[in-house]
PDB file of C-alpha atoms and ligand atoms in Angstrom:
ATOM      1  CA  MET A   1      55.456 143.457 120.912  1.00 47.00           C
ATOM      2  CA  THR A   2      58.151 140.948 121.611  1.00 47.00           C
ATOM      3  CA  ILE A   3      56.598 137.588 121.174  1.00 53.00           C
ATOM      4  CA  ALA A   4      58.296 134.258 120.840  1.00 59.00           C
ATOM      5  CA  VAL A   5      55.291 132.163 119.949  1.00 64.00           C
ATOM      6  CA  SER A   6      54.957 130.228 116.739  1.00 70.00           C
ATOM      7  CA  PRO A   7      52.112 131.565 114.593  1.00 62.00           C
ATOM      8  CA  ASP A   8      50.691 128.051 114.276  1.00 70.00           C
ATOM      9  CA  ALA A   9      50.738 127.249 117.967  1.00 87.00           C
ATOM     10  CA  HIS A  10      48.031 128.072 120.472  1.00 92.00           C
ATOM     11  CA  PRO A  11      44.970 128.544 118.272  1.00 94.00           C
ATOM     12  CA  ALA A  12      41.816 129.808 119.940  1.00 96.00           C
ATOM     13  CA  LEU A  13      38.565 127.879 119.758  1.00 96.00           C
ATOM     14  CA  VAL A  14      35.919 130.331 118.540  1.00 96.00           C
ATOM     15  CA  LEU A  15      32.468 130.038 120.082  1.00 96.00           C
ATOM     16  CA  ASN A  16      29.325 131.710 118.891  1.00 95.00           C
ATOM     17  CA  ALA A  17      27.525 134.000 121.343  1.00 96.00           C
ATOM     18  CA  ASP A  18      25.606 130.933 122.570  1.00 92.00           C
ATOM     19  CA  TYR A  19      28.891 129.262 123.553  1.00 92.00           C
ATOM     20  CA  ARG A  20      28.676 126.597 120.882  1.00 89.00           C
ATOM     21  CA  PRO A  21      31.538 126.357 118.425  1.00 89.00           C
ATOM     22  CA  LEU A  22      31.010 128.668 115.469  1.00 89.00           C
ATOM     23  CA  SER A  23      31.518 125.632 113.266  1.00 84.00           C
ATOM     24  CA  TYR A  24      32.440 121.988 113.835  1.00 80.00           C
ATOM     25  CA  PHE A  25      33.517 120.914 110.374  1.00 78.00           C
ATOM     26  CA  PRO A  26      36.016 122.346 110.202  1.00 78.00           C
ATOM     27  CA  LEU A  27      36.291 123.231 113.867  1.00 85.00           C
ATOM     28  CA  SER A  28      36.314 127.025 114.183  1.00 91.00           C
ATOM     29  CA  LEU A  29      39.845 127.950 115.225  1.00 93.00           C
ATOM     30  CA  TRP A  30      41.662 131.255 114.943  1.00 95.00           C
ATOM     31  CA  SER A  31      45.382 131.880 115.101  1.00 94.00           C
ATOM     32  CA  TRP A  32      46.394 133.559 118.330  1.00 92.00           C
ATOM     33  CA  GLN A  33      47.102 136.725 116.329  1.00 91.00           C
ATOM     34  CA  ASP A  34      43.543 136.852 114.988  1.00 95.00           C
ATOM     35  CA  ALA A  35      42.150 136.018 118.408  1.00 95.00           C
ATOM     36  CA  LEU A  36      44.107 138.844 120.073  1.00 92.00           C
ATOM     37  CA  LYS A  37      43.068 141.248 117.324  1.00 94.00           C
ATOM     38  CA  ALA A  38      39.420 140.397 117.947  1.00 97.00           C
ATOM     39  CA  VAL A  39      39.931 140.932 121.679  1.00 95.00           C
ATOM     40  CA  PHE A  40      41.396 144.386 121.075  1.00 93.00           C
ATOM     41  CA  LEU A  41      38.559 145.226 118.671  1.00 97.00           C
ATOM     42  CA  ASP A  42      36.134 144.212 121.424  1.00 97.00           C
ATOM     43  CA  ARG A  43      34.427 141.637 119.197  1.00 97.00           C
ATOM     44  CA  VAL A  44      34.955 138.664 121.498  1.00 98.00           C
ATOM     45  CA  ASN A  45      35.065 137.756 125.153  1.00 97.00           C
ATOM     46  CA  ILE A  46      37.915 135.670 126.477  1.00 97.00           C
ATOM     47  CA  VAL A  47      36.468 132.477 127.913  1.00 97.00           C
ATOM     48  CA  SER A  48      39.669 130.633 128.715  1.00 97.00           C
ATOM     49  CA  GLU A  49      43.390 131.257 128.408  1.00 96.00           C
ATOM     50  CA  TYR A  50      46.592 129.380 127.698  1.00 95.00           C
ATOM     51  CA  ASP A  51      49.358 129.453 130.225  1.00 92.00           C
ATOM     52  CA  VAL A  52      51.407 131.453 127.704  1.00 90.00           C
ATOM     53  CA  LEU A  53      52.191 135.134 128.097  1.00 88.00           C
ATOM     54  CA  VAL A  54      52.907 137.706 125.415  1.00 86.00           C
ATOM     55  CA  HIS A  55      54.515 140.991 126.374  1.00 83.00           C
ATOM     56  CA  SER A  56      54.726 144.503 125.077  1.00 80.00           C
ATOM     57  CA  PRO A  57      56.132 147.513 126.937  1.00 84.00           C
ATOM     58  CA  SER A  58      52.649 148.455 128.080  1.00 85.00           C
ATOM     59  CA  PHE A  59      50.905 145.192 128.723  1.00 81.00           C
ATOM     60  CA  GLU A  60      51.136 141.520 129.447  1.00 86.00           C
ATOM     61  CA  PHE A  61      48.614 139.159 127.982  1.00 85.00           C
ATOM     62  CA  HIS A  62      47.724 135.504 128.257  1.00 92.00           C
ATOM     63  CA  LEU A  63      46.931 134.002 124.870  1.00 94.00           C
ATOM     64  CA  PRO A  64      43.238 133.136 124.710  1.00 96.00           C
ATOM     65  CA  SER A  65      42.436 129.439 124.246  1.00 96.00           C
ATOM     66  CA  VAL A  66      38.674 129.962 123.947  1.00 97.00           C
ATOM     67  CA  VAL A  67      36.876 133.124 122.832  1.00 98.00           C
ATOM     68  CA  SER A  68      33.175 133.793 122.288  1.00 98.00           C
ATOM     69  CA  LEU A  69      31.655 136.223 119.821  1.00 98.00           C
ATOM     70  CA  LYS A  70      29.787 139.147 121.347  1.00 98.00           C
ATOM     71  CA  THR A  71      27.247 139.073 118.535  1.00 97.00           C
ATOM     72  CA  PHE A  72      25.434 135.884 117.606  1.00 96.00           C
ATOM     73  CA  VAL A  73      26.045 134.644 114.077  1.00 93.00           C
ATOM     74  CA  ARG A  74      23.418 132.383 112.568  1.00 89.00           C
ATOM     75  CA  PRO A  75      25.186 129.086 111.868  1.00 79.00           C
ATOM     76  CA  SER A  76      24.966 127.745 108.351  1.00 76.00           C
ATOM     77  CA  ARG A  77      22.748 124.681 108.126  1.00 77.00           C
ATOM     78  CA  GLN A  78      24.460 123.170 105.118  1.00 84.00           C
ATOM     79  CA  PRO A  79      27.932 121.798 105.740  1.00 87.00           C
ATOM     80  CA  ALA A  80      30.572 122.925 103.271  1.00 86.00           C
ATOM     81  CA  PHE A  81      31.337 120.514 100.437  1.00 91.00           C
ATOM     82  CA  THR A  82      34.928 119.689 101.302  1.00 90.00           C
ATOM     83  CA  ARG A  83      37.109 116.617 100.937  1.00 90.00           C
ATOM     84  CA  PHE A  84      37.188 116.149 104.688  1.00 88.00           C
ATOM     85  CA  ASN A  85      33.403 116.378 104.959  1.00 91.00           C
ATOM     86  CA  VAL A  86      32.905 113.820 102.182  1.00 94.00           C
ATOM     87  CA  PHE A  87      35.146 111.415 104.083  1.00 93.00           C
ATOM     88  CA  LEU A  88      33.315 112.219 107.304  1.00 92.00           C
ATOM     89  CA  ARG A  89      29.912 111.573 105.697  1.00 95.00           C
ATOM     90  CA  ASP A  90      31.270 108.229 104.470  1.00 96.00           C
ATOM     91  CA  ARG A  91      32.902 107.484 107.855  1.00 93.00           C
ATOM     92  CA  PHE A  92      36.323 107.259 106.284  1.00 93.00           C
ATOM     93  CA  GLU A  93      35.328 103.981 104.608  1.00 95.00           C
ATOM     94  CA  CYS A  94      35.420 102.903 101.001  1.00 97.00           C
ATOM     95  CA  GLN A  95      31.778 102.941  99.961  1.00 97.00           C
ATOM     96  CA  TYR A  96      32.260  99.794  97.887  1.00 97.00           C
ATOM     97  CA  CYS A  97      34.241  97.421 100.118  1.00 97.00           C
ATOM     98  CA  GLY A  98      34.456  99.153 103.519  1.00 96.00           C
ATOM     99  CA  SER A  99      38.244  99.387 103.509  1.00 96.00           C
ATOM    100  CA  ARG A 100      39.876 102.314 105.294  1.00 94.00           C
ATOM    101  CA  ASP A 101      43.163 102.060 103.412  1.00 93.00           C
ATOM    102  CA  GLU A 102      44.332 104.483 100.754  1.00 94.00           C
ATOM    103  CA  LEU A 103      41.082 106.379 100.532  1.00 95.00           C
ATOM    104  CA  THR A 104      40.426 108.388  97.400  1.00 95.00           C
ATOM    105  CA  PHE A 105      37.405 110.088  95.900  1.00 95.00           C
ATOM    106  CA  ASP A 106      35.304 108.343  93.299  1.00 96.00           C
ATOM    107  CA  HIS A 107      32.933 110.065  90.901  1.00 96.00           C
ATOM    108  CA  LEU A 108      29.922 107.727  90.503  1.00 96.00           C
ATOM    109  CA  LEU A 109      29.283 109.088  87.036  1.00 96.00           C
ATOM    110  CA  PRO A 110      32.858 109.635  85.855  1.00 96.00           C
ATOM    111  CA  ARG A 111      33.944 113.141  85.077  1.00 94.00           C
ATOM    112  CA  SER A 112      34.763 112.037  81.538  1.00 94.00           C
ATOM    113  CA  LYS A 113      31.042 111.330  81.114  1.00 95.00           C
ATOM    114  CA  GLY A 114      29.929 114.656  82.521  1.00 96.00           C
ATOM    115  CA  GLY A 115      29.802 113.622  86.181  1.00 95.00           C
ATOM    116  CA  GLN A 116      29.988 116.574  88.545  1.00 95.00           C
ATOM    117  CA  THR A 117      31.930 117.057  91.747  1.00 95.00           C
ATOM    118  CA  THR A 118      28.965 117.230  94.106  1.00 96.00           C
ATOM    119  CA  TRP A 119      27.731 115.490  97.259  1.00 97.00           C
ATOM    120  CA  GLU A 120      25.465 113.320  95.100  1.00 97.00           C
ATOM    121  CA  ASN A 121      28.202 112.168  92.750  1.00 97.00           C
ATOM    122  CA  VAL A 122      31.299 111.772  94.929  1.00 96.00           C
ATOM    123  CA  VAL A 123      32.011 109.004  97.433  1.00 97.00           C
ATOM    124  CA  ALA A 124      35.013 107.767  99.374  1.00 96.00           C
ATOM    125  CA  ALA A 125      36.618 104.776  97.659  1.00 97.00           C
ATOM    126  CA  CYS A 126      39.809 102.874  98.335  1.00 97.00           C
ATOM    127  CA  SER A 127      42.319 103.090  95.531  1.00 96.00           C
ATOM    128  CA  ALA A 128      41.813  99.403  94.635  1.00 97.00           C
ATOM    129  CA  CYS A 129      38.079  99.889  94.105  1.00 97.00           C
ATOM    130  CA  ASN A 130      38.675 103.178  92.328  1.00 96.00           C
ATOM    131  CA  LEU A 131      41.099 101.456  89.953  1.00 96.00           C
ATOM    132  CA  ARG A 132      38.707  98.590  89.361  1.00 96.00           C
ATOM    133  CA  LYS A 133      35.811 100.925  88.611  1.00 95.00           C
ATOM    134  CA  ALA A 134      37.993 103.038  86.362  1.00 93.00           C
ATOM    135  CA  ASP A 135      36.091 105.115  83.853  1.00 93.00           C
ATOM    136  CA  LYS A 136      32.737 103.362  84.317  1.00 95.00           C
ATOM    137  CA  THR A 137      29.622 103.709  86.403  1.00 94.00           C
ATOM    138  CA  PRO A 138      29.143 101.275  89.327  1.00 94.00           C
ATOM    139  CA  ALA A 139      26.395  99.463  87.369  1.00 93.00           C
ATOM    140  CA  GLU A 140      28.631  98.978  84.336  1.00 95.00           C
ATOM    141  CA  VAL A 141      31.230  97.113  86.406  1.00 95.00           C
ATOM    142  CA  GLY A 142      28.768  95.428  88.758  1.00 95.00           C
ATOM    143  CA  MET A 143      29.918  97.287  91.864  1.00 96.00           C
ATOM    144  CA  GLN A 144      27.465  98.005  94.646  1.00 93.00           C
ATOM    145  CA  LEU A 145      27.504 101.102  96.826  1.00 93.00           C
ATOM    146  CA  ASN A 146      27.180 100.418 100.562  1.00 89.00           C
ATOM    147  CA  GLY A 147      25.489 103.686 101.255  1.00 82.00           C
ATOM    148  CA  ARG A 148      24.164 106.435  99.107  1.00 87.00           C
ATOM    149  CA  ALA A 149      25.749 109.664  98.027  1.00 95.00           C
ATOM    150  CA  PHE A 150      23.800 112.478  99.587  1.00 96.00           C
ATOM    151  CA  ALA A 151      24.195 116.028 100.849  1.00 96.00           C
ATOM    152  CA  PRO A 152      24.508 115.574 104.624  1.00 94.00           C
ATOM    153  CA  THR A 153      23.030 117.853 107.230  1.00 91.00           C
ATOM    154  CA  VAL A 154      25.097 119.303 110.053  1.00 85.00           C
ATOM    155  CA  HIS A 155      23.458 116.655 112.261  1.00 85.00           C
ATOM    156  CA  ASP A 156      24.680 113.851 110.003  1.00 89.00           C
ATOM    157  CA  LEU A 157      28.242 115.129 110.280  1.00 89.00           C
ATOM    158  CA  HIS A 158      27.921 115.649 114.046  1.00 84.00           C
ATOM    159  CA  ARG A 159      26.871 112.043 114.428  1.00 85.00           C
ATOM    160  CA  ASN A 160      29.861 110.798 112.479  1.00 88.00           C
ATOM    161  CA  GLY A 161      32.158 113.418 113.964  1.00 83.00           C
ATOM    162  CA  ARG A 162      31.762 111.875 117.383  1.00 79.00           C
ATOM    163  CA  LEU A 163      33.388 108.755 115.967  1.00 81.00           C
ATOM    164  CA  PHE A 164      36.325 110.717 114.594  1.00 77.00           C
ATOM    165  CA  PRO A 165      37.219 113.544 116.965  1.00 72.00           C
ATOM    166  CA  PRO A 166      40.082 115.781 115.863  1.00 71.00           C
ATOM    167  CA  ASN A 167      43.558 114.794 116.959  1.00 71.00           C
ATOM    168  CA  HIS A 168      44.474 117.916 118.831  1.00 75.00           C
ATOM    169  CA  LEU A 169      42.020 119.260 121.357  1.00 81.00           C
ATOM    170  CA  HIS A 170      43.205 121.582 124.075  1.00 87.00           C
ATOM    171  CA  GLU A 171      41.715 120.649 127.436  1.00 87.00           C
ATOM    172  CA  SER A 172      40.043 124.061 127.757  1.00 89.00           C
ATOM    173  CA  TRP A 173      38.041 123.321 124.588  1.00 88.00           C
ATOM    174  CA  LEU A 174      36.468 120.128 125.829  1.00 82.00           C
ATOM    175  CA  ASP A 175      33.676 121.802 127.767  1.00 83.00           C
ATOM    176  CA  PHE A 176      32.452 123.340 124.537  1.00 84.00           C
ATOM    177  CA  LEU A 177      32.621 120.337 122.226  1.00 79.00           C
ATOM    178  CA  TYR A 178      29.650 118.066 122.387  1.00 61.00           C
ATOM    179  CA  TRP A 179      31.097 114.946 120.876  1.00 53.00           C
ATOM    180  CA  ASP A 180      29.451 112.742 123.456  1.00 47.00           C
ATOM    181  CA  VAL A 181      26.065 114.377 123.607  1.00 45.00           C
ATOM    182  CA  GLU A 182      23.164 113.257 121.474  1.00 45.00           C
ATOM    183  CA  LEU A 183      22.326 116.339 119.429  1.00 44.00           C
ATOM    184  CA  ASP A 184      19.712 114.862 117.173  1.00 42.00           C
ATOM    185  CA  PRO A 185      16.124 115.653 118.081  1.00 39.00           C
TER     186      PRO A 185
HETATM  187 ZN1   ZN B   1      37.246  99.562  98.314  1.00 90.26          ZN
END
C-alpha cells in the first residue's frame, strides 16, 4: 500500500455494538491502521469515514472515522485509576484551595508514612498547597479538603466529563458522544 498519512492522524472513534463509545475515559480511539485491520478482519462495521483515501494496487479505501464492534463487549463499570481520571474526578481543581494552576497529585497520607496510590488517598492539589502540606497529613497542617477522595463511578466521570470535553473531536464523532445528555438515572 502506498499511503501518505501520518500514523497519528485520523484516529477512528470505536463504538460498542450498541453504538456507544467503547470507553469515554479515555475516549476509545484506534489508529487508522488498527481500524483498517479490524475492518479487514470483519470485526467492525464502518459507521463514518474521513475524506481521506488510501490506495493499493487493488483497492481504494476511505479511512474510517467511526467504527462499531460487531460483537457487544460488556463495558467495565469501574473507571481506570489514571492520572487523568483523578483530575477529572476532582474537576481539575486543587482540592484544598480550588486553584487550577500547576496541578499536582497529593497523597493524603504521605507515601513516606505508608500512604498508597489509590483513589481514596490521592487528590489533585496545586503545587503551592502540595508544598505547604509537605510530608504531613491534612490534619497535621490544618488543611481542609473541599471534597472527599473516593473511587468514582463511570457516571461520576461522565458528569464531570461534560464540563471538560476533549480538545479534538472530529465532527463525525459528535453524534456518538453524549456530553450534553443527562445519563444519570
Ligand atoms: Zn491549592
